[in-house]
Amino acid sequence: MTKYASYWHDGVPPFAGAEAGPVEGRFDVAVIGGGFTGLNAARSLAKAGVRVALLEAEHVGWGASGRNGGHLNNGIAHGYADAKAHLGAERAHALYRAYDRSIDMIEQIVAEEGIACDFRRSGKLKLASKPSHVAGLRANFDLIHAEVDPDTRWLDRDQVRSEVGSDSFHGGMLYEKSAMIHMGRYAQGLAAAAHRHGARIWQGTPVTGRTKLADGWQLQTPHGSLAAGRVIAATGAYGTTAPLRHFRRRIISVGSFIIATRPLSDAEVAATLPGDRTCVTSMNIGNYFRLSPDRRLIFGGRARFSARSDQTSDAKSGTILRRSMAAIFPHLADIPIDYCWGGLVDMTKDRFPRAGEVDGMIYGMGYSGHGAQMSTLVGQVLADIALGRRGTNPLEGLAWPAIPAHSGKPWFLPLVGLWFGLKDRLS
């Protein structure tokens, strides 16, 4: 029977270090949001001797950090040539390297803090879903390989077939530095490390108000309030409520949905993903997949252009994902689906993340589907800003205008879905 819950949440012991009492006290820095960004900001600040509090509306790792596909993919969401055209060569190069540095940082934290989360440098395959996609993907590879990432390889159709047990793909680009991780265990490990270093963490504690003080801010919650000299907003798609209204017109919350099969046998693994890498297809409305530590196929995508993620929406999306999975892997058409879940992705108009200071807050968000790999580095960047350290923010100075006609409810998503669907049919 399918569980409508995130695989990354299920079976992971609850965080044991959360505060049991009311929200109170005076802190140097308060962090809003208990995902990877906020948790690593709190961990870094606590290690530096800063009095830091973290307020999470649900439980640590509840939002996007615990609802993704489990990939730590280097590279950027765009074609590298597109990023150069939009940002300029220097910034595009620096941003590409920032994703590399964030995965390196995750690997270092996992080792330093002793986090058992199945970190592994698996490599990522970007797969050409149509013959017409090969030339563009190959041109992107040639540019990346020459300018910014020599740890990449081009695979022809036969080489891809030895990695992915499907006839659906016509070539692919291998990013050797990409990795994978158990997201739920990593979130719990970051929270435990932050707590161990001295951070105080409240769960089930949404921020309902923010008041300016002479020397900082007062944050109100249903369970009391605290004062802090600086505030870090690390909420993404789940935190555009009234106290953080600046971000409401800049973040588009888009649903992304995932299914996980029962554990595969050795023969099924060999027939499905013998290369055991993270995989992403080249369609605009594409799919991503990998094997879990217990050998399930975790298969996701933007099955429906919706800003909802509840059991009804997840179930509809799960049906679409099963069809997509069966089209790529016909031998799995009738396999039981053990988990089906969804979550919200914090998209920006240009799909580049943002980090900086505005409206009295330090912020980091807008990962646009690449947050698992980038958020740990951004958490460190936000801690650096709070500590007065400069020169570590690869997103510094990147303008972030409001999206015209967007008030926080993305009414236009069905139209976006139709447009991308049309592009996929015609490409």
Coordinates of C-alpha atoms in Angstrom, one line a residue:
M1 CA 0.0 0.0 0.0
T2 CA 1.4 3.4 -1.0
K3 CA 2.4 5.8 1.8
Y4 CA 1.7 9.4 1.0
A5 CA 4.8 10.6 2.8
S6 CA 8.3 11.5 1.9
Y7 CA 10.7 8.5 1.8
W8 CA 13.3 10.8 3.4
H9 CA 11.2 11.5 6.4
D10 CA 9.9 7.9 7.0
G11 CA 11.9 5.9 9.4
V12 CA 14.3 8.7 10.5
P13 CA 14.2 9.2 14.3
P14 CA 12.8 12.7 15.3
F15 CA 15.3 15.3 16.2
A16 CA 16.0 15.0 19.9
G17 CA 17.6 18.3 20.6
A18 CA 14.6 20.6 20.1
E19 CA 13.6 23.1 22.8
A20 CA 10.6 22.0 24.9
G21 CA 9.9 25.3 26.6
P22 CA 8.4 28.6 25.4
V23 CA 10.2 30.8 22.9
E24 CA 12.1 33.4 24.8
G25 CA 15.5 35.0 25.3
R26 CA 17.9 37.4 23.6
F27 CA 20.1 36.2 20.8
D28 CA 22.8 37.6 18.5
V29 CA 21.1 36.0 15.4
A30 CA 17.7 34.3 14.9
V31 CA 17.3 32.0 11.9
I32 CA 13.8 31.4 10.4
G33 CA 13.6 28.0 8.7
G34 CA 15.0 24.6 9.6
G35 CA 16.0 23.3 6.1
F36 CA 19.6 22.9 5.0
T37 CA 20.2 26.6 4.6
G38 CA 19.0 27.6 8.0
L39 CA 20.5 24.6 9.7
N40 CA 24.0 25.1 8.3
A41 CA 23.8 28.9 9.0
A42 CA 22.9 28.0 12.7
R43 CA 25.7 25.4 12.9
S44 CA 28.3 27.8 11.5
L45 CA 27.2 30.6 13.8
A46 CA 27.2 28.4 16.8
K47 CA 30.7 27.1 16.0
A48 CA 31.8 30.7 15.9
G49 CA 30.5 31.3 19.4
V50 CA 27.4 33.3 18.4
R51 CA 24.2 33.0 20.4
V52 CA 21.8 31.7 17.8
A53 CA 18.2 30.6 17.8
L54 CA 16.4 28.7 15.0
L55 CA 12.7 28.7 14.5
E56 CA 11.1 26.0 12.4
A57 CA 7.3 26.0 11.7
E58 CA 7.1 22.2 11.4
H59 CA 10.1 20.0 12.1
V60 CA 13.7 20.2 10.9
G61 CA 14.0 19.1 7.2
W62 CA 10.2 19.2 6.8
G63 CA 10.1 21.4 3.7
A64 CA 12.0 21.2 0.4
S65 CA 15.1 19.8 2.2
G66 CA 13.1 16.6 3.0
R67 CA 10.9 16.4 -0.1
N68 CA 13.4 16.4 -3.0
G69 CA 14.8 13.7 -5.2
G70 CA 18.0 13.1 -3.2
H71 CA 20.4 14.5 -5.8
L72 CA 23.5 16.7 -5.2
N73 CA 24.1 17.7 -8.8
N74 CA 26.9 20.1 -9.7
G75 CA 26.4 22.5 -12.6
I76 CA 23.6 25.0 -12.9
A77 CA 20.0 24.8 -13.9
H78 CA 20.5 26.5 -17.2
G79 CA 22.7 25.7 -20.1
Y80 CA 26.1 27.2 -19.4
A81 CA 25.9 29.3 -22.5
D82 CA 22.6 30.7 -21.4
A83 CA 24.0 31.5 -17.9
K84 CA 27.0 33.3 -19.5
A85 CA 24.6 35.4 -21.7
H86 CA 22.5 36.3 -18.7
L87 CA 25.2 36.9 -16.0
G88 CA 28.4 37.4 -17.9
A89 CA 31.3 35.0 -18.2
E90 CA 32.9 35.8 -14.8
R91 CA 29.7 35.4 -12.7
A92 CA 28.5 32.3 -14.6
H93 CA 31.9 30.7 -14.0
A94 CA 31.8 31.7 -10.3
L95 CA 28.3 30.4 -9.8
Y96 CA 29.1 27.1 -11.5
R97 CA 32.1 26.7 -9.1
A98 CA 29.9 27.6 -6.2
Y99 CA 27.8 24.4 -6.8
D100 CA 31.0 22.4 -6.8
R101 CA 32.1 24.1 -3.5
S102 CA 28.8 23.4 -1.9
I103 CA 29.0 19.6 -2.6
D104 CA 32.6 19.7 -1.3
M105 CA 31.3 21.4 1.8
I106 CA 28.6 18.8 2.3
E107 CA 31.2 16.1 2.0
Q108 CA 33.4 17.9 4.6
I109 CA 30.5 18.5 7.1
V110 CA 29.4 14.9 6.8
A111 CA 32.9 13.8 7.7
E112 CA 33.5 16.4 10.4
E113 CA 30.2 16.0 12.2
G114 CA 29.9 12.2 11.7
I115 CA 26.6 12.3 9.9
A116 CA 25.5 8.8 8.7
C117 CA 23.6 9.8 5.5
D118 CA 25.0 7.6 2.7
F119 CA 26.9 10.4 1.0
R120 CA 28.4 9.1 -2.3
R121 CA 30.1 10.7 -5.3
S122 CA 27.9 9.0 -7.8
G123 CA 28.1 11.3 -10.8
K124 CA 25.1 12.8 -12.7
L125 CA 23.9 11.9 -16.2
K126 CA 22.0 14.6 -18.2
L127 CA 20.2 12.5 -20.7
A128 CA 19.1 13.4 -24.2
S129 CA 15.4 12.4 -24.4
K130 CA 15.1 13.0 -28.2
P131 CA 17.6 12.7 -31.1
S132 CA 17.0 16.4 -31.7
H133 CA 18.3 17.2 -28.2
V134 CA 21.7 15.7 -28.8
A135 CA 23.3 18.6 -30.6
G136 CA 22.4 21.2 -28.0
L137 CA 23.4 19.0 -25.1
R138 CA 26.7 18.1 -26.8
A139 CA 27.4 21.8 -27.4
N140 CA 26.7 22.6 -23.7
F141 CA 29.1 19.8 -22.8
D142 CA 31.8 21.1 -25.1
L143 CA 31.6 24.5 -23.6
I144 CA 31.5 23.4 -19.9
H145 CA 34.3 20.9 -20.4
A146 CA 36.5 23.5 -22.0
E147 CA 35.8 26.4 -19.7
V148 CA 34.7 25.4 -16.3
D149 CA 34.5 21.6 -15.6
P150 CA 37.0 19.1 -17.0
D151 CA 35.5 16.4 -14.8
T152 CA 32.8 15.8 -17.4
R153 CA 32.4 13.3 -20.2
W154 CA 30.2 12.8 -23.2
L155 CA 28.5 9.4 -23.6
D156 CA 27.1 8.2 -26.8
R157 CA 23.9 6.2 -27.0
D158 CA 25.5 2.8 -26.4
Q159 CA 27.5 4.2 -23.5
V160 CA 24.3 5.6 -22.0
R161 CA 22.6 2.2 -22.5
S162 CA 25.3 0.6 -20.3
E163 CA 24.4 3.1 -17.5
V164 CA 20.6 3.3 -17.8
G165 CA 18.5 0.2 -18.7
S166 CA 16.3 2.0 -21.2
D167 CA 16.2 2.6 -25.0
S168 CA 14.7 6.1 -24.3
F169 CA 17.9 8.1 -24.5
H170 CA 20.2 9.2 -27.3
G171 CA 23.3 10.4 -25.6
G172 CA 24.2 12.1 -22.4
M173 CA 26.6 14.2 -20.4
L174 CA 28.3 12.8 -17.3
Y175 CA 29.2 15.2 -14.4
E176 CA 31.7 13.2 -12.4
K177 CA 31.6 15.4 -9.3
S178 CA 27.9 15.1 -8.6
A179 CA 26.8 13.1 -5.6
M180 CA 23.8 11.7 -3.7
I181 CA 22.7 11.6 -0.1
H182 CA 19.9 10.5 2.2
M183 CA 18.2 13.9 2.7
G184 CA 16.4 13.1 5.9
R185 CA 19.4 11.8 7.7
Y186 CA 21.5 14.7 6.5
A187 CA 18.9 17.2 7.9
Q188 CA 18.8 15.4 11.2
G189 CA 22.6 15.3 11.3
L190 CA 22.9 19.1 10.6
A191 CA 20.4 19.8 13.3
A192 CA 22.2 17.6 15.8
A193 CA 25.5 19.3 15.0
A194 CA 24.0 22.8 15.3
H195 CA 22.5 21.8 18.7
R196 CA 25.8 20.3 19.8
H197 CA 27.7 23.5 19.0
G198 CA 25.2 25.5 21.0
A199 CA 22.3 26.6 18.8
R200 CA 18.8 26.5 20.3
I201 CA 16.2 25.1 18.0
W202 CA 12.4 25.4 18.3
Q203 CA 10.2 23.1 16.2
G204 CA 6.5 23.6 15.5
T205 CA 7.1 27.3 15.9
P206 CA 6.1 29.5 12.9
V207 CA 7.1 33.2 13.0
T208 CA 3.9 35.2 13.0
G209 CA 5.3 38.7 13.5
R210 CA 8.4 40.8 13.2
T211 CA 8.9 44.1 15.1
K212 CA 11.8 46.5 14.8
L213 CA 13.7 47.2 18.0
A214 CA 16.3 49.9 18.6
D215 CA 19.0 47.2 18.6
G216 CA 17.5 44.5 16.4
W217 CA 14.2 42.6 16.0
Q218 CA 11.5 41.0 18.0
L219 CA 10.1 37.8 16.5
Q220 CA 6.6 36.7 17.6
T221 CA 5.5 33.0 17.5
P222 CA 2.4 31.2 18.9
H223 CA 4.7 30.0 21.8
G224 CA 6.3 33.2 22.8
S225 CA 8.8 35.7 21.4
L226 CA 12.5 36.3 21.2
A227 CA 14.8 39.2 20.4
A228 CA 17.8 39.1 18.1
G229 CA 20.3 41.5 16.7
R230 CA 20.2 40.0 13.2
V231 CA 17.6 37.9 11.4
I232 CA 18.2 35.3 8.7
A233 CA 15.3 34.3 6.5
A234 CA 15.9 30.7 5.1
T235 CA 12.4 29.7 4.2
G236 CA 12.1 29.3 0.4
A237 CA 8.7 28.4 -0.9
Y238 CA 7.2 27.8 2.5
G239 CA 8.0 31.1 4.1
T240 CA 6.3 34.0 2.2
T241 CA 4.0 34.8 5.0
A242 CA 3.3 38.3 6.3
P243 CA 6.5 38.8 8.3
L244 CA 8.5 37.9 5.1
R245 CA 6.2 39.7 2.6
H246 CA 9.1 41.1 0.6
F247 CA 9.7 37.6 -0.9
R248 CA 6.1 36.9 -1.8
R249 CA 6.3 38.6 -5.2
R250 CA 9.7 37.2 -6.0
I251 CA 9.2 33.5 -5.2
I252 CA 7.0 31.3 -7.4
S253 CA 6.0 28.2 -5.5
V254 CA 5.8 25.3 -7.9
G255 CA 4.9 21.7 -7.0
S256 CA 7.4 18.9 -7.7
F257 CA 6.3 15.3 -7.1
I258 CA 8.1 12.0 -6.5
I259 CA 7.4 8.3 -6.2
A260 CA 9.5 5.5 -4.8
T261 CA 9.1 1.8 -5.7
R262 CA 9.6 -1.1 -3.4
P263 CA 13.2 -2.2 -3.1
L264 CA 14.5 -3.7 -6.3
S265 CA 16.2 -7.1 -6.6
D266 CA 19.8 -7.3 -7.9
A267 CA 18.5 -8.3 -11.3
E268 CA 16.1 -5.4 -11.4
V269 CA 18.8 -3.0 -10.4
A270 CA 21.0 -4.4 -13.2
A271 CA 18.2 -3.9 -15.7
T272 CA 17.3 -0.4 -14.5
L273 CA 20.3 1.7 -13.3
P274 CA 23.4 -0.4 -13.5
G275 CA 25.5 2.8 -13.4
D276 CA 23.9 3.8 -10.0
R277 CA 24.1 7.5 -10.8
T278 CA 21.7 10.4 -10.5
C279 CA 19.9 11.0 -13.7
V280 CA 18.0 14.0 -15.3
T281 CA 16.2 14.0 -18.6
S282 CA 16.4 16.9 -21.2
M283 CA 12.7 17.6 -21.5
N284 CA 11.3 20.9 -20.3
I285 CA 8.8 18.9 -18.3
G286 CA 11.2 16.1 -17.6
N287 CA 12.1 13.5 -14.9
Y288 CA 14.9 12.8 -12.5
F289 CA 15.7 9.5 -10.9
R290 CA 18.2 7.5 -8.8
L291 CA 18.4 4.5 -6.5
S292 CA 17.9 4.9 -2.8
P293 CA 20.3 3.4 -0.2
D294 CA 17.9 0.4 0.1
R295 CA 17.7 0.1 -3.8
R296 CA 14.3 1.6 -4.5
L297 CA 13.9 3.6 -7.7
I298 CA 13.1 7.2 -6.7
F299 CA 11.5 8.8 -9.7
G300 CA 10.3 12.4 -9.8
G301 CA 9.3 15.3 -12.0
R302 CA 7.1 18.3 -12.4
A303 CA 4.2 16.0 -13.2
R304 CA 1.6 18.8 -12.9
F305 CA 2.1 22.6 -12.9
S306 CA 0.5 23.1 -9.5
A307 CA 1.3 25.1 -6.4
R308 CA -0.5 22.5 -4.2
S309 CA 1.1 19.5 -2.4
D310 CA -1.5 17.5 -0.5
Q311 CA -2.5 13.9 -0.7
T312 CA -5.1 14.4 -3.5
S313 CA -2.6 16.4 -5.6
D314 CA 0.3 14.0 -4.8
A315 CA -1.9 11.0 -5.8
K316 CA -2.8 12.6 -9.2
S317 CA 0.8 13.4 -9.8
G318 CA 1.9 9.9 -8.7
T319 CA -0.3 8.4 -11.4
I320 CA 1.4 10.6 -14.1
L321 CA 4.8 9.7 -12.7
R322 CA 4.1 6.0 -12.8
R323 CA 3.2 6.3 -16.5
S324 CA 6.4 8.3 -17.2
M325 CA 8.5 5.7 -15.3
A326 CA 6.9 2.8 -17.2
A327 CA 7.6 4.6 -20.5
I328 CA 11.3 4.7 -19.7
F329 CA 11.5 1.4 -17.8
P330 CA 8.8 -0.9 -19.2
H331 CA 9.9 -3.8 -17.0
L332 CA 8.8 -1.7 -13.9
A333 CA 5.3 -0.9 -15.2
D334 CA 3.6 -3.1 -12.6
I335 CA 6.0 -2.7 -9.7
P336 CA 4.4 -1.6 -6.4
I337 CA 4.9 2.1 -5.4
D338 CA 5.7 2.3 -1.7
Y339 CA 5.9 6.1 -1.4
C340 CA 4.3 9.1 -3.1
W341 CA 4.9 12.6 -2.0
G342 CA 5.2 16.2 -3.2
G343 CA 6.7 19.5 -2.2
L344 CA 7.1 23.1 -3.2
V345 CA 10.1 24.4 -5.2
D346 CA 11.0 28.1 -4.6
M347 CA 11.4 29.3 -8.2
T348 CA 12.7 32.7 -9.3
K349 CA 11.8 34.2 -12.6
D350 CA 15.3 33.6 -14.0
R351 CA 15.9 30.4 -12.0
F352 CA 19.0 31.8 -10.3
P353 CA 19.1 31.6 -6.5
R354 CA 19.5 34.8 -4.3
A355 CA 21.4 35.6 -1.1
G356 CA 22.0 38.9 0.5
E357 CA 20.3 41.5 2.8
V358 CA 17.0 43.4 2.4
D359 CA 14.3 44.8 4.6
G360 CA 16.4 44.3 7.7
M361 CA 17.0 40.6 7.0
I362 CA 19.7 38.4 5.7
Y363 CA 18.2 35.9 3.2
G364 CA 19.0 32.9 1.1
M365 CA 16.4 31.2 -1.1
G366 CA 15.1 30.8 -4.7
Y367 CA 17.0 27.7 -5.5
S368 CA 14.7 26.8 -8.3
G369 CA 15.0 23.0 -8.0
H370 CA 18.7 22.9 -7.2
G371 CA 18.6 23.7 -3.5
A372 CA 19.8 20.3 -2.1
Q373 CA 23.2 20.9 -3.6
M374 CA 23.5 24.7 -3.1
S375 CA 21.7 25.4 0.2
T376 CA 24.6 24.2 2.5
L377 CA 27.0 26.7 0.9
V378 CA 24.4 29.5 1.1
G379 CA 23.8 28.7 4.8
Q380 CA 27.5 29.3 5.3
V381 CA 27.3 32.5 3.3
L382 CA 24.5 33.8 5.4
A383 CA 26.4 33.1 8.5
D384 CA 29.4 35.0 7.0
I385 CA 27.2 38.0 6.4
A386 CA 25.9 38.0 10.0
L387 CA 29.5 37.8 11.2
G388 CA 30.6 40.6 8.9
R389 CA 32.7 38.5 6.6
R390 CA 32.7 39.6 3.0
G391 CA 33.7 38.1 -0.3
T392 CA 32.1 34.6 0.1
N393 CA 28.7 35.3 -1.6
P394 CA 28.7 34.2 -5.2
L395 CA 25.2 35.8 -5.6
E396 CA 26.2 39.2 -4.2
G397 CA 24.6 42.2 -6.0
L398 CA 22.4 40.0 -8.3
A399 CA 19.2 42.1 -8.8
W400 CA 16.0 40.6 -7.7
P401 CA 13.0 42.5 -9.0
A402 CA 9.4 41.6 -8.2
I403 CA 7.6 39.5 -10.8
P404 CA 4.9 41.6 -12.6
A405 CA 1.3 40.6 -11.8
H406 CA 2.5 38.1 -9.2
S407 CA 1.0 38.6 -5.7
G408 CA 2.2 35.3 -4.2
K409 CA -0.4 33.0 -5.8
P410 CA 1.0 31.7 -9.1
W411 CA -2.3 31.8 -11.1
F412 CA -0.2 31.5 -14.3
L413 CA 1.2 28.0 -13.7
P414 CA -1.2 26.1 -15.9
L415 CA -0.3 28.4 -18.8
V416 CA 3.4 27.8 -18.1
G417 CA 2.7 24.1 -18.1
L418 CA 0.9 24.3 -21.5
W419 CA 3.8 26.3 -23.0
F420 CA 6.5 23.9 -21.8
G421 CA 4.4 20.9 -22.9
L422 CA 4.1 22.4 -26.4
K423 CA 7.9 23.0 -26.5
D424 CA 8.5 19.4 -25.6
R425 CA 6.2 18.2 -28.3
L426 CA 7.8 20.4 -31.0
S427 CA 11.4 20.0 -30.0

